[in-house]
Amino acid sequence: LESKEGFDLELCVAVVEGKTPFGRSYTGFCSTYLSSIIPRGNDGNGPFVGPDIVRLWIHPGSFSKLPLDISKDETISHRCFNTPVMCIGAGTGIAPLRSLLMEREARRLAKVGNASFANTNGHNDSCISNNQQDEKDNILVFGSRKKSMDFYYESNWDELINNQSLRLVPAFSQDQKHKLYVQRALREADGGSGALIVHHILERNGAVYIAGGSKM
């Protein structure tokens, strides 16, 4: 969505479809409407304006408390933030988590830029690591049905992984014989018994954000 000021707002929406216990088909009211509108944009042949206008409002929530304080501990070169973050999401619940991770990445890149300038003056304060084994500032546990169909924002995650700023723990439930959901993927990571989240919370004093269905 694009406002008059040119600000972009991205939505990740799955159209709800199903059947009631009595066999009656139904679709989600809001998701079906959003999938049917003609947006404003540019299709390569020039700008166009769709006939539909969507009015919305944003309520502040707990995500406004995202830890963004930059670490001043120069003994750990690959750490940028005082508080590491773990995001756990399934399906389109990945959308708000993406905004948190991209905000932290923007802060990290700002620090890297400042550090590059400082390095020319004899200082070494960069949160860049070439070691794959280093603990990352951000951990994403993401689940969906199939990697080939539902791996939302895959290019974003690849970029963050290449930048050594994200660890991804995927759970694609239908890509193997046994069902694999985010709960199991998180429990079995790093040797099982919930070692990853225990270490993240108790030893690293990390924050955890969860977004997805109420049954997740």
PDB file of C-alpha atoms in Angstrom:
ATOM      1  CA  LEU A   1       0.000   0.000   0.000  1.00  0.00           C
ATOM      2  CA  GLU A   2       1.271   3.474  -0.833  1.00  0.00           C
ATOM      3  CA  SER A   3       0.250   6.722   0.846  1.00  0.00           C
ATOM      4  CA  LYS A   4       0.361  10.216  -0.615  1.00  0.00           C
ATOM      5  CA  GLU A   5       3.716  10.718   1.119  1.00  0.00           C
ATOM      6  CA  GLY A   6       5.184   7.691  -0.673  1.00  0.00           C
ATOM      7  CA  PHE A   7       5.405   5.440   2.384  1.00  0.00           C
ATOM      8  CA  ASP A   8       5.086   1.736   1.593  1.00  0.00           C
ATOM      9  CA  LEU A   9       3.273  -0.714   3.838  1.00  0.00           C
ATOM     10  CA  GLU A  10       3.567  -4.400   2.991  1.00  0.00           C
ATOM     11  CA  LEU A  11       1.012  -7.041   3.983  1.00  0.00           C
ATOM     12  CA  CYS A  12       1.419 -10.800   3.964  1.00  0.00           C
ATOM     13  CA  VAL A  13      -2.091 -12.299   3.716  1.00  0.00           C
ATOM     14  CA  ALA A  14      -3.257 -15.865   3.132  1.00  0.00           C
ATOM     15  CA  VAL A  15      -6.818 -16.218   1.860  1.00  0.00           C
ATOM     16  CA  VAL A  16      -8.827 -18.250   4.368  1.00  0.00           C
ATOM     17  CA  GLU A  17     -10.766 -21.118   2.791  1.00  0.00           C
ATOM     18  CA  GLY A  18     -12.336 -24.196   4.296  1.00  0.00           C
ATOM     19  CA  LYS A  19     -15.448 -26.169   5.125  1.00  0.00           C
ATOM     20  CA  THR A  20     -17.632 -26.244   8.195  1.00  0.00           C
ATOM     21  CA  PRO A  21     -18.356 -29.545  10.011  1.00  0.00           C
ATOM     22  CA  PHE A  22     -21.575 -29.635   7.954  1.00  0.00           C
ATOM     23  CA  GLY A  23     -19.690 -29.485   4.645  1.00  0.00           C
ATOM     24  CA  ARG A  24     -20.468 -25.879   3.839  1.00  0.00           C
ATOM     25  CA  SER A  25     -17.646 -23.995   2.114  1.00  0.00           C
ATOM     26  CA  TYR A  26     -16.523 -20.651   3.498  1.00  0.00           C
ATOM     27  CA  THR A  27     -13.866 -18.007   2.878  1.00  0.00           C
ATOM     28  CA  GLY A  28     -12.394 -15.359   5.118  1.00  0.00           C
ATOM     29  CA  PHE A  29     -14.189 -12.026   4.784  1.00  0.00           C
ATOM     30  CA  CYS A  30     -11.166  -9.728   5.130  1.00  0.00           C
ATOM     31  CA  SER A  31      -8.588 -11.896   3.368  1.00  0.00           C
ATOM     32  CA  THR A  32     -10.880 -12.496   0.390  1.00  0.00           C
ATOM     33  CA  TYR A  33     -11.551  -8.769   0.086  1.00  0.00           C
ATOM     34  CA  LEU A  34      -7.861  -7.883   0.233  1.00  0.00           C
ATOM     35  CA  SER A  35      -7.037 -10.457  -2.448  1.00  0.00           C
ATOM     36  CA  SER A  36      -9.647  -8.977  -4.784  1.00  0.00           C
ATOM     37  CA  ILE A  37      -8.695  -5.297  -4.722  1.00  0.00           C
ATOM     38  CA  ILE A  38      -6.671  -3.636  -7.459  1.00  0.00           C
ATOM     39  CA  PRO A  39      -3.769  -1.820  -5.800  1.00  0.00           C
ATOM     40  CA  ARG A  40      -1.955   1.328  -6.762  1.00  0.00           C
ATOM     41  CA  GLY A  41       1.423   0.671  -8.304  1.00  0.00           C
ATOM     42  CA  ASN A  42       3.484   0.292 -11.458  1.00  0.00           C
ATOM     43  CA  ASP A  43       3.169  -2.736 -13.745  1.00  0.00           C
ATOM     44  CA  GLY A  44       6.080  -1.830 -16.014  1.00  0.00           C
ATOM     45  CA  ASN A  45       3.878   0.038 -18.476  1.00  0.00           C
ATOM     46  CA  GLY A  46       3.475   3.029 -16.224  1.00  0.00           C
ATOM     47  CA  PRO A  47       1.732   3.862 -12.956  1.00  0.00           C
ATOM     48  CA  PHE A  48      -1.845   2.824 -12.369  1.00  0.00           C
ATOM     49  CA  VAL A  49      -4.361   3.537  -9.632  1.00  0.00           C
ATOM     50  CA  GLY A  50      -6.823   0.883  -8.563  1.00  0.00           C
ATOM     51  CA  PRO A  51     -10.446   1.769  -7.736  1.00  0.00           C
ATOM     52  CA  ASP A  52     -10.291   0.458  -4.173  1.00  0.00           C
ATOM     53  CA  ILE A  53      -9.173   2.328  -1.067  1.00  0.00           C
ATOM     54  CA  VAL A  54      -8.339   0.481   2.152  1.00  0.00           C
ATOM     55  CA  ARG A  55      -8.544   2.456   5.367  1.00  0.00           C
ATOM     56  CA  LEU A  56      -6.663   1.082   8.327  1.00  0.00           C
ATOM     57  CA  TRP A  57      -5.190   2.009  11.659  1.00  0.00           C
ATOM     58  CA  ILE A  58      -2.322   0.643  13.712  1.00  0.00           C
ATOM     59  CA  HIS A  59      -2.527  -0.180  17.396  1.00  0.00           C
ATOM     60  CA  PRO A  60       0.790  -0.130  19.290  1.00  0.00           C
ATOM     61  CA  GLY A  61       1.723  -3.440  20.879  1.00  0.00           C
ATOM     62  CA  SER A  62       4.566  -5.187  22.654  1.00  0.00           C
ATOM     63  CA  PHE A  63       6.694  -5.123  19.513  1.00  0.00           C
ATOM     64  CA  SER A  64       7.386  -1.464  20.265  1.00  0.00           C
ATOM     65  CA  LYS A  65       9.750  -2.710  23.002  1.00  0.00           C
ATOM     66  CA  LEU A  66      12.134  -4.321  20.514  1.00  0.00           C
ATOM     67  CA  PRO A  67      15.691  -4.276  21.951  1.00  0.00           C
ATOM     68  CA  LEU A  68      17.770  -1.950  19.803  1.00  0.00           C
ATOM     69  CA  ASP A  69      20.556  -0.932  22.170  1.00  0.00           C
ATOM     70  CA  ILE A  70      23.937  -1.331  20.496  1.00  0.00           C
ATOM     71  CA  SER A  71      26.532  -3.275  22.472  1.00  0.00           C
ATOM     72  CA  LYS A  72      29.631  -1.420  23.662  1.00  0.00           C
ATOM     73  CA  ASP A  73      31.490  -4.623  24.512  1.00  0.00           C
ATOM     74  CA  GLU A  74      34.424  -4.594  22.094  1.00  0.00           C
ATOM     75  CA  THR A  75      35.681  -7.992  23.313  1.00  0.00           C
ATOM     76  CA  ILE A  76      32.938  -9.774  21.311  1.00  0.00           C
ATOM     77  CA  SER A  77      33.484  -8.525  17.777  1.00  0.00           C
ATOM     78  CA  HIS A  78      30.460 -10.238  16.200  1.00  0.00           C
ATOM     79  CA  ARG A  79      27.884  -8.970  18.701  1.00  0.00           C
ATOM     80  CA  CYS A  80      26.075  -5.783  17.769  1.00  0.00           C
ATOM     81  CA  PHE A  81      23.241  -5.707  20.320  1.00  0.00           C
ATOM     82  CA  ASN A  82      23.094  -5.956  24.082  1.00  0.00           C
ATOM     83  CA  THR A  83      20.079  -8.270  23.794  1.00  0.00           C
ATOM     84  CA  PRO A  84      19.795 -11.105  21.261  1.00  0.00           C
ATOM     85  CA  VAL A  85      16.347 -11.755  19.807  1.00  0.00           C
ATOM     86  CA  MET A  86      14.596 -15.004  18.904  1.00  0.00           C
ATOM     87  CA  CYS A  87      11.576 -14.775  16.599  1.00  0.00           C
ATOM     88  CA  ILE A  88       9.190 -17.733  16.309  1.00  0.00           C
ATOM     89  CA  GLY A  89       6.556 -17.614  13.595  1.00  0.00           C
ATOM     90  CA  ALA A  90       4.443 -19.798  11.338  1.00  0.00           C
ATOM     91  CA  GLY A  91       2.836 -18.974   8.011  1.00  0.00           C
ATOM     92  CA  THR A  92       1.916 -15.345   7.477  1.00  0.00           C
ATOM     93  CA  GLY A  93       2.794 -14.716  11.124  1.00  0.00           C
ATOM     94  CA  ILE A  94       6.300 -14.181   9.762  1.00  0.00           C
ATOM     95  CA  ALA A  95       5.349 -10.693   8.530  1.00  0.00           C
ATOM     96  CA  PRO A  96       5.582  -8.732  11.816  1.00  0.00           C
ATOM     97  CA  LEU A  97       8.683 -10.706  12.803  1.00  0.00           C
ATOM     98  CA  ARG A  98      10.308  -9.704   9.531  1.00  0.00           C
ATOM     99  CA  SER A  99       9.795  -6.051  10.409  1.00  0.00           C
ATOM    100  CA  LEU A 100      11.568  -6.567  13.754  1.00  0.00           C
ATOM    101  CA  LEU A 101      14.524  -8.338  12.185  1.00  0.00           C
ATOM    102  CA  MET A 102      14.866  -5.801   9.370  1.00  0.00           C
ATOM    103  CA  GLU A 103      14.785  -2.937  11.875  1.00  0.00           C
ATOM    104  CA  ARG A 104      17.621  -4.530  13.827  1.00  0.00           C
ATOM    105  CA  GLU A 105      19.533  -5.166  10.610  1.00  0.00           C
ATOM    106  CA  ALA A 106      19.213  -1.488   9.688  1.00  0.00           C
ATOM    107  CA  ARG A 107      20.680  -0.569  13.077  1.00  0.00           C
ATOM    108  CA  ARG A 108      23.470  -3.119  12.590  1.00  0.00           C
ATOM    109  CA  LEU A 109      24.359  -1.750   9.174  1.00  0.00           C
ATOM    110  CA  ALA A 110      24.443   1.759  10.617  1.00  0.00           C
ATOM    111  CA  LYS A 111      26.937   0.567  13.223  1.00  0.00           C
ATOM    112  CA  VAL A 112      29.017  -1.236  10.608  1.00  0.00           C
ATOM    113  CA  GLY A 113      29.146   1.970   8.582  1.00  0.00           C
ATOM    114  CA  ASN A 114      30.271   3.975  11.595  1.00  0.00           C
ATOM    115  CA  ALA A 115      32.785   1.263  12.484  1.00  0.00           C
ATOM    116  CA  SER A 116      34.260   1.309   8.988  1.00  0.00           C
ATOM    117  CA  PHE A 117      34.826   5.036   9.393  1.00  0.00           C
ATOM    118  CA  ALA A 118      36.323   4.501  12.849  1.00  0.00           C
ATOM    119  CA  ASN A 119      38.666   1.790  11.551  1.00  0.00           C
ATOM    120  CA  THR A 120      40.343   4.337   9.300  1.00  0.00           C
ATOM    121  CA  ASN A 121      41.288   6.195  12.480  1.00  0.00           C
ATOM    122  CA  GLY A 122      42.870   3.220  14.196  1.00  0.00           C
ATOM    123  CA  HIS A 123      39.804   1.784  15.975  1.00  0.00           C
ATOM    124  CA  ASN A 124      38.358  -1.697  15.625  1.00  0.00           C
ATOM    125  CA  ASP A 125      34.691  -1.727  16.478  1.00  0.00           C
ATOM    126  CA  SER A 126      32.945  -3.850  13.859  1.00  0.00           C
ATOM    127  CA  CYS A 127      30.164  -6.374  14.428  1.00  0.00           C
ATOM    128  CA  ILE A 128      31.110  -8.436  11.402  1.00  0.00           C
ATOM    129  CA  SER A 129      31.978 -12.100  11.766  1.00  0.00           C
ATOM    130  CA  ASN A 130      33.286 -14.575   9.218  1.00  0.00           C
ATOM    131  CA  ASN A 131      32.829 -17.474  11.625  1.00  0.00           C
ATOM    132  CA  GLN A 132      29.714 -19.537  10.958  1.00  0.00           C
ATOM    133  CA  GLN A 133      29.823 -20.896  14.531  1.00  0.00           C
ATOM    134  CA  ASP A 134      29.546 -17.507  16.240  1.00  0.00           C
ATOM    135  CA  GLU A 135      26.284 -16.930  18.093  1.00  0.00           C
ATOM    136  CA  LYS A 136      24.050 -14.619  16.133  1.00  0.00           C
ATOM    137  CA  ASP A 137      22.204 -11.551  17.397  1.00  0.00           C
ATOM    138  CA  ASN A 138      19.022 -12.808  15.719  1.00  0.00           C
ATOM    139  CA  ILE A 139      17.453 -16.266  15.581  1.00  0.00           C
ATOM    140  CA  LEU A 140      14.421 -17.034  13.418  1.00  0.00           C
ATOM    141  CA  VAL A 141      12.362 -20.195  13.893  1.00  0.00           C
ATOM    142  CA  PHE A 142       9.996 -20.285  10.917  1.00  0.00           C
ATOM    143  CA  GLY A 143       7.408 -22.881   9.988  1.00  0.00           C
ATOM    144  CA  SER A 144       5.171 -23.440   6.970  1.00  0.00           C
ATOM    145  CA  ARG A 145       3.890 -26.338   4.873  1.00  0.00           C
ATOM    146  CA  LYS A 146       6.312 -26.551   1.938  1.00  0.00           C
ATOM    147  CA  LYS A 147       9.602 -24.786   1.316  1.00  0.00           C
ATOM    148  CA  SER A 148       8.892 -24.556  -2.417  1.00  0.00           C
ATOM    149  CA  MET A 149       5.531 -22.809  -1.873  1.00  0.00           C
ATOM    150  CA  ASP A 150       5.414 -21.097   1.515  1.00  0.00           C
ATOM    151  CA  PHE A 151       8.934 -19.906   2.296  1.00  0.00           C
ATOM    152  CA  TYR A 152       7.919 -16.273   2.677  1.00  0.00           C
ATOM    153  CA  TYR A 153      10.667 -13.644   2.333  1.00  0.00           C
ATOM    154  CA  GLU A 154      13.291 -16.300   1.593  1.00  0.00           C
ATOM    155  CA  SER A 155      15.556 -13.796  -0.169  1.00  0.00           C
ATOM    156  CA  ASN A 156      15.553 -11.584   2.929  1.00  0.00           C
ATOM    157  CA  TRP A 157      16.620 -14.451   5.157  1.00  0.00           C
ATOM    158  CA  ASP A 158      19.337 -15.509   2.701  1.00  0.00           C
ATOM    159  CA  GLU A 159      20.738 -11.995   2.757  1.00  0.00           C
ATOM    160  CA  LEU A 160      20.771 -11.812   6.560  1.00  0.00           C
ATOM    161  CA  ILE A 161      22.386 -15.246   6.776  1.00  0.00           C
ATOM    162  CA  ASN A 162      25.060 -14.189   4.294  1.00  0.00           C
ATOM    163  CA  ASN A 163      25.647 -11.099   6.425  1.00  0.00           C
ATOM    164  CA  GLN A 164      26.212 -13.382   9.454  1.00  0.00           C
ATOM    165  CA  SER A 165      23.431 -11.594  11.354  1.00  0.00           C
ATOM    166  CA  LEU A 166      20.768 -14.339  11.411  1.00  0.00           C
ATOM    167  CA  ARG A 167      20.445 -17.981  12.353  1.00  0.00           C
ATOM    168  CA  LEU A 168      17.499 -19.716  10.685  1.00  0.00           C
ATOM    169  CA  VAL A 169      15.779 -22.780  12.148  1.00  0.00           C
ATOM    170  CA  PRO A 170      13.199 -23.897   9.530  1.00  0.00           C
ATOM    171  CA  ALA A 171      10.269 -26.266   9.963  1.00  0.00           C
ATOM    172  CA  PHE A 172       8.445 -27.259   6.768  1.00  0.00           C
ATOM    173  CA  SER A 173       5.732 -29.622   7.942  1.00  0.00           C
ATOM    174  CA  GLN A 174       5.011 -31.420   4.646  1.00  0.00           C
ATOM    175  CA  ASP A 175       8.512 -31.771   3.212  1.00  0.00           C
ATOM    176  CA  GLN A 176       9.209 -35.081   4.976  1.00  0.00           C
ATOM    177  CA  LYS A 177       7.278 -38.156   6.075  1.00  0.00           C
ATOM    178  CA  HIS A 178       6.865 -37.009   9.668  1.00  0.00           C
ATOM    179  CA  LYS A 179       5.230 -33.699  10.514  1.00  0.00           C
ATOM    180  CA  LEU A 180       7.704 -31.030  11.604  1.00  0.00           C
ATOM    181  CA  TYR A 181       6.334 -27.929  13.302  1.00  0.00           C
ATOM    182  CA  VAL A 182       8.124 -24.988  14.887  1.00  0.00           C
ATOM    183  CA  GLN A 183       7.664 -26.440  18.376  1.00  0.00           C
ATOM    184  CA  ARG A 184       9.530 -29.598  17.462  1.00  0.00           C
ATOM    185  CA  ALA A 185      12.200 -27.806  15.427  1.00  0.00           C
ATOM    186  CA  LEU A 186      12.906 -25.509  18.362  1.00  0.00           C
ATOM    187  CA  ARG A 187      12.929 -28.373  20.851  1.00  0.00           C
ATOM    188  CA  GLU A 188      15.326 -30.487  18.773  1.00  0.00           C
ATOM    189  CA  ALA A 189      17.785 -27.730  17.804  1.00  0.00           C
ATOM    190  CA  ASP A 190      21.296 -27.873  19.273  1.00  0.00           C
ATOM    191  CA  GLY A 191      21.045 -31.422  20.516  1.00  0.00           C
ATOM    192  CA  GLY A 192      17.434 -31.470  21.658  1.00  0.00           C
ATOM    193  CA  SER A 193      15.707 -30.989  25.024  1.00  0.00           C
ATOM    194  CA  GLY A 194      15.076 -27.338  24.204  1.00  0.00           C
ATOM    195  CA  ALA A 195      18.781 -26.489  24.508  1.00  0.00           C
ATOM    196  CA  LEU A 196      18.603 -23.601  22.040  1.00  0.00           C
ATOM    197  CA  ILE A 197      15.829 -21.617  23.725  1.00  0.00           C
ATOM    198  CA  VAL A 198      17.144 -22.424  27.219  1.00  0.00           C
ATOM    199  CA  HIS A 199      20.566 -21.080  26.279  1.00  0.00           C
ATOM    200  CA  HIS A 200      19.017 -18.069  24.560  1.00  0.00           C
ATOM    201  CA  ILE A 201      16.892 -17.029  27.549  1.00  0.00           C
ATOM    202  CA  LEU A 202      18.870 -18.138  30.597  1.00  0.00           C
ATOM    203  CA  GLU A 203      22.466 -17.692  29.455  1.00  0.00           C
ATOM    204  CA  ARG A 204      22.205 -14.940  26.863  1.00  0.00           C
ATOM    205  CA  ASN A 205      19.309 -13.090  28.529  1.00  0.00           C
ATOM    206  CA  GLY A 206      17.583 -12.953  25.157  1.00  0.00           C
ATOM    207  CA  ALA A 207      14.152 -11.712  24.141  1.00  0.00           C
ATOM    208  CA  VAL A 208      11.546 -13.914  22.416  1.00  0.00           C
ATOM    209  CA  TYR A 209       8.817 -12.777  19.999  1.00  0.00           C
ATOM    210  CA  ILE A 210       6.057 -15.112  18.762  1.00  0.00           C
ATOM    211  CA  ALA A 211       3.567 -14.497  15.947  1.00  0.00           C
ATOM    212  CA  GLY A 212       1.160 -16.888  14.270  1.00  0.00           C
ATOM    213  CA  GLY A 213      -2.055 -18.789  14.790  1.00  0.00           C
ATOM    214  CA  SER A 214      -3.558 -19.093  18.254  1.00  0.00           C
ATOM    215  CA  LYS A 215      -3.042 -22.892  18.167  1.00  0.00           C
ATOM    216  CA  MET A 216       0.674 -22.659  17.371  1.00  0.00           C
TER     217      MET A 216
END
